[in-house]
Every structure is written in structure tokens, then in C-alpha cells.
PDB file of C-alpha atoms in Angstrom:
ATOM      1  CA  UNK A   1     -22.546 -56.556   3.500  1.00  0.00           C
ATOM      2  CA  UNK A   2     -21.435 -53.422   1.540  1.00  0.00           C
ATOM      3  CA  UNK A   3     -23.164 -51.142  -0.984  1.00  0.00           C
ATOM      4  CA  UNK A   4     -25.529 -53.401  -0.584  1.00  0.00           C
ATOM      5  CA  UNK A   5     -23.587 -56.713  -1.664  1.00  0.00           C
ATOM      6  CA  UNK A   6     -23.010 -60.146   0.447  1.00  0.00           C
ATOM      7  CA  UNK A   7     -20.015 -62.511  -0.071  1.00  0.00           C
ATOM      8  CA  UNK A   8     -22.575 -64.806  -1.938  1.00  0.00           C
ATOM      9  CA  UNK A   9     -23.767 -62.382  -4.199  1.00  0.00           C
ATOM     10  CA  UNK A  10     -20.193 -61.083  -5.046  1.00  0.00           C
ATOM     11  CA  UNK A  11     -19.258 -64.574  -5.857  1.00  0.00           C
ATOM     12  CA  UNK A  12     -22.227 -64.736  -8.595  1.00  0.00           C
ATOM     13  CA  UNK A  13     -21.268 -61.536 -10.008  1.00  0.00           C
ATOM     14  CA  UNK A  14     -17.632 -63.377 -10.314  1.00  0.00           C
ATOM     15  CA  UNK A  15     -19.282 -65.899 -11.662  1.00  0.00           C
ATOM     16  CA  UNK A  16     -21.053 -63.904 -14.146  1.00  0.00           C
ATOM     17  CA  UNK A  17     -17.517 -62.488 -15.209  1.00  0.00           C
ATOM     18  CA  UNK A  18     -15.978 -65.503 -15.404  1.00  0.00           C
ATOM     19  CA  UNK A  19     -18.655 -66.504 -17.858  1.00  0.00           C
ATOM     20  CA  UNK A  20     -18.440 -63.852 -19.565  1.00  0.00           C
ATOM     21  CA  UNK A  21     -14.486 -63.997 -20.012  1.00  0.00           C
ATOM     22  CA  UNK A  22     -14.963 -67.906 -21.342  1.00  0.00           C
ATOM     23  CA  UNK A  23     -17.809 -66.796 -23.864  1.00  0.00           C
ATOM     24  CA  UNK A  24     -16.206 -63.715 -25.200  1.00  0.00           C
ATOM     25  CA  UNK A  25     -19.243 -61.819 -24.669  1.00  0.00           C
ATOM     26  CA  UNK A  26     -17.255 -58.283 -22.699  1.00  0.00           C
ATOM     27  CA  UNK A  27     -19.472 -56.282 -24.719  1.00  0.00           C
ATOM     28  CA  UNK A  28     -22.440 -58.032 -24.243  1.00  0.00           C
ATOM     29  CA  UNK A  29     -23.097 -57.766 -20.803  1.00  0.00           C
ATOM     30  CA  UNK A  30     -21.310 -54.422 -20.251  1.00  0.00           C
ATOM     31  CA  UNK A  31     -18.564 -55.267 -18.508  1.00  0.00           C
ATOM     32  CA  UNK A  32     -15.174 -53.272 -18.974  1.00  0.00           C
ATOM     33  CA  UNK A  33     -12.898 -54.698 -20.545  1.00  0.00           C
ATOM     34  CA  UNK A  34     -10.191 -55.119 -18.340  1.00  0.00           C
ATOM     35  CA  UNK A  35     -10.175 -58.090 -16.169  1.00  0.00           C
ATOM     36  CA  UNK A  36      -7.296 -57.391 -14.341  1.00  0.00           C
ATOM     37  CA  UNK A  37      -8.689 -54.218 -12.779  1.00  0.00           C
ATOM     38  CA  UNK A  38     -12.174 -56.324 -12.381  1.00  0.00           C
ATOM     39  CA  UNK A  39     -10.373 -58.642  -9.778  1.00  0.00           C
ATOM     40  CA  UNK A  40      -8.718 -55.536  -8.135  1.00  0.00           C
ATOM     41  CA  UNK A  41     -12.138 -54.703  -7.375  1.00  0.00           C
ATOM     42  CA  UNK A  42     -13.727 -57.946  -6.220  1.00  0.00           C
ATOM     43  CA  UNK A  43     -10.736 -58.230  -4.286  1.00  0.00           C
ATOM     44  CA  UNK A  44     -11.176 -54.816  -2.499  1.00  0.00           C
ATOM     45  CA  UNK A  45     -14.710 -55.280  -2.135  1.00  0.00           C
ATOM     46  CA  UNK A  46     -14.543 -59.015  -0.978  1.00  0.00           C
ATOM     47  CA  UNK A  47     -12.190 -57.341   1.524  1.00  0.00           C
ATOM     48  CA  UNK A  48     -14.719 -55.234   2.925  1.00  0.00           C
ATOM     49  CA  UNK A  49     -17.247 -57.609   3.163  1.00  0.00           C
ATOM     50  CA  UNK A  50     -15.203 -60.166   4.668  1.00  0.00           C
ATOM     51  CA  UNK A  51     -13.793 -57.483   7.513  1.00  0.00           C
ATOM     52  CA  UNK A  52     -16.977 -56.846   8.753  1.00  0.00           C
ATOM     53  CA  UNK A  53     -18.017 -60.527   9.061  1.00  0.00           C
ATOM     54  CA  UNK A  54     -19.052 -60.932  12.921  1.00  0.00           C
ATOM     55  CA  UNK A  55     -16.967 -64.205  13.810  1.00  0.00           C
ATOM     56  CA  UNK A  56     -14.282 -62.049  12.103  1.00  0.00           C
ATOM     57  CA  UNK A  57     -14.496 -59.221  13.736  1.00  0.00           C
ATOM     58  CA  UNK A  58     -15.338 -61.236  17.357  1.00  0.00           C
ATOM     59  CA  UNK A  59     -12.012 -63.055  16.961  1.00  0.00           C
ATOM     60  CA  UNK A  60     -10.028 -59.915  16.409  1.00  0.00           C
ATOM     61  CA  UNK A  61      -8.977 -60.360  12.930  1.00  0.00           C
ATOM     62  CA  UNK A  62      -7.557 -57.523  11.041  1.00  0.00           C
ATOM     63  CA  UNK A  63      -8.502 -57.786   7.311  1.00  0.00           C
ATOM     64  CA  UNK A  64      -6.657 -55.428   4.859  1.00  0.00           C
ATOM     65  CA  UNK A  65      -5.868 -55.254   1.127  1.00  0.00           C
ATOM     66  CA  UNK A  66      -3.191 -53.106  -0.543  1.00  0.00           C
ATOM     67  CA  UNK A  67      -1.603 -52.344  -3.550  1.00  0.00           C
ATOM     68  CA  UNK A  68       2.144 -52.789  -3.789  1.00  0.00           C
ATOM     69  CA  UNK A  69       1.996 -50.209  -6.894  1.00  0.00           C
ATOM     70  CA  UNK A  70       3.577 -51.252 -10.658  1.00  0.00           C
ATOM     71  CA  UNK A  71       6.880 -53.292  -9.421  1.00  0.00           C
ATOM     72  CA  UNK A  72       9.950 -53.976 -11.367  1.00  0.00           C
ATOM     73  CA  UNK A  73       9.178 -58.412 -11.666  1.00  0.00           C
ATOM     74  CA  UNK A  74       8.136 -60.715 -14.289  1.00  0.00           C
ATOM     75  CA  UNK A  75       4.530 -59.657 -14.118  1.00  0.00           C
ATOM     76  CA  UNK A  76       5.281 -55.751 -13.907  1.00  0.00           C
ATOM     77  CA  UNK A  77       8.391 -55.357 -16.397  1.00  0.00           C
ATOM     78  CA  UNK A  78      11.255 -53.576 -16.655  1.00  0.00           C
ATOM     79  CA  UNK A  79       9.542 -50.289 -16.914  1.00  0.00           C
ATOM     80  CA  UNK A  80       7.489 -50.206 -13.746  1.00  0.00           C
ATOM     81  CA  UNK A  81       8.277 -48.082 -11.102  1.00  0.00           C
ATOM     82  CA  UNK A  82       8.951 -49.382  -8.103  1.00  0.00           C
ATOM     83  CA  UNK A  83      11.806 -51.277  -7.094  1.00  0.00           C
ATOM     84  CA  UNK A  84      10.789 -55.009  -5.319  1.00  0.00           C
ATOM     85  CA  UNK A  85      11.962 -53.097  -2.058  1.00  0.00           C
ATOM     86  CA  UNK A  86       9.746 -50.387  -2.812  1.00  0.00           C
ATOM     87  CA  UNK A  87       6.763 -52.688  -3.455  1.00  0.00           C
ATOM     88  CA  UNK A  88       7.252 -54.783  -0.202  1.00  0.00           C
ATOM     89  CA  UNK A  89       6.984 -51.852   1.907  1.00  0.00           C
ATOM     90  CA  UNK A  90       3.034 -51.525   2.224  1.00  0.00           C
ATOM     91  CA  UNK A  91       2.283 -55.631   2.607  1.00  0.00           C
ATOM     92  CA  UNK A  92       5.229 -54.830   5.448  1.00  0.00           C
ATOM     93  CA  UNK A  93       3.620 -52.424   6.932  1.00  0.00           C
ATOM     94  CA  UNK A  94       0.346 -53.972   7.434  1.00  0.00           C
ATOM     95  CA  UNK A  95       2.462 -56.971   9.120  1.00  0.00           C
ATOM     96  CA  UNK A  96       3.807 -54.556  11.201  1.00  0.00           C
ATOM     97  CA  UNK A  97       0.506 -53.102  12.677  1.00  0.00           C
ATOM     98  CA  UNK A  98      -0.604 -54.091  16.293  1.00  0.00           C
ATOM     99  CA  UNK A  99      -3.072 -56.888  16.330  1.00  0.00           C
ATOM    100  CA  UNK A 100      -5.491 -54.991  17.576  1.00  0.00           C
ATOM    101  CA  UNK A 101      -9.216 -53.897  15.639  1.00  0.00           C
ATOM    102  CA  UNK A 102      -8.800 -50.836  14.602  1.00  0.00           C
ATOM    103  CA  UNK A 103     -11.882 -49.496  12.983  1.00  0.00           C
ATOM    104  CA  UNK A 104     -10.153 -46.797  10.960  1.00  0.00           C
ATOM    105  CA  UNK A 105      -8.066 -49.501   8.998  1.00  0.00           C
ATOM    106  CA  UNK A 106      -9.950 -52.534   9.004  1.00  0.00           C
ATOM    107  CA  UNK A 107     -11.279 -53.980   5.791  1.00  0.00           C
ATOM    108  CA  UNK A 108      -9.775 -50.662   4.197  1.00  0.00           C
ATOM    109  CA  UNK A 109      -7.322 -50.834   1.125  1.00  0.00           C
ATOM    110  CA  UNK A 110      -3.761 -49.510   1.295  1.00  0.00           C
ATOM    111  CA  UNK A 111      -1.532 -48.226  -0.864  1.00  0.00           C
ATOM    112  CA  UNK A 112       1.865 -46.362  -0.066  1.00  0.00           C
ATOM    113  CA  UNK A 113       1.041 -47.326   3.791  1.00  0.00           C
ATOM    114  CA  UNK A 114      -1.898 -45.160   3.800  1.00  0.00           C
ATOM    115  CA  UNK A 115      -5.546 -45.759   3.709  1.00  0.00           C
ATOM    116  CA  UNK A 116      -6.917 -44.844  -0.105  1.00  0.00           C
ATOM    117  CA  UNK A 117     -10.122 -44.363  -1.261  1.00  0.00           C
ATOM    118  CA  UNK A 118     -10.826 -47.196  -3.687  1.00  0.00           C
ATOM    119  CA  UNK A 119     -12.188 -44.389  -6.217  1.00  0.00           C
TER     120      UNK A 119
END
């Protein structure tokens, strides 16, 4: 659980934005309109939840997200700015951590190799 949320009631609110993407109806239900940052969230937030799950955390999993920032690809474009290289380096990092729990990190989101605040 966090802020309150399960896994199964984050997947209804996904739901509910799915719907909501099929039926045109943004506006409607006050959602913002950007989807892309919308599963960003449910991402980070599934994250969270899913970290502190307790066959998770009893097997020793470590459960991370990150953001490899705007990379130069087909989906970023010529203008972002950061090289592939550059974008690799946090998912590479996170490999690179001892398995081992480490309550500071897991279920946290990354970006440049650091824990960020997800707003």
C-alpha cells in the first residue's frame, strides 16, 4: 500500500484511464491530459507498492524505477539531450547495486543515479 492505494486499486484507476483515453472523455473526468506522464506515474507508484509487497521483500528483491532522461532515439528525437550512453547510465547503475535490501533505495525512483523525489 501507498498514500493509501493497493496494486488492485491502482489497476482500476488504470482502468479508469484507459477508458477514458478510448472514449475521449480527458476533460470529463479530470484527468490531465497527458498520458504519457500518467503512466510515468502509475509506473512509479506501482513501483512502490510492489517494493513493499512482503513475499517481495522476504525474498530479497530489490525493486527500482528510473528515468533515463530525454535520449537521442526514435522515441526521443534528434533534439533530446542525452546521448544513448548517457541514458544507459542510471538502468546501469541500478544493475550494478549489491543485491542486498536496502531500505533507502528500494521501491524509490532514480534519475541521474540518485534517488529523486517523484514531485
Amino acid at each position: 500500500e501507498y498514500m493509501g492505494l493497493t496494486q488492485y486499486r491502482l489497476v482500476e484507476i488504470a482502468k479508469e484511464l484507459v477508458e477514458s483515453a478510448e472514449s475521449n472523455n480527458f476533460d470529463e473526468k479530470k484527468w490531465p491530459n497527458n498520458s504519457y506522464a500518467l503512466s510515468k506515474v502509475f509506473l512509479n507508484v506501482f513501483t512502490k507498492i510492489f517494493s513493499e509487497e512482503t513475499e517481495v521483500l522476504h525474498r530479497g528483491i530489490q525493486v527500482y524505477s528510473c528515468c533515463p532522461g530525454w535520449v537521442r532515439t526514435d522515441l526521443g528525437g534528434a533534439n533530446a539531450t542525452r546521448s544513448i550512453p548517457q541514458g544507459i547510465a542510471c538502468p546501469y547503475h541500478l544493475l550494478e547495486l549489491p543485491f542486498t535490501l536496502d531500505e533507502a533505495k528500494q521501491g524509490r525512483f532514480f534519475y541521474d543515479s540518485k534517488v529523486a523525489s517523484l514531485g
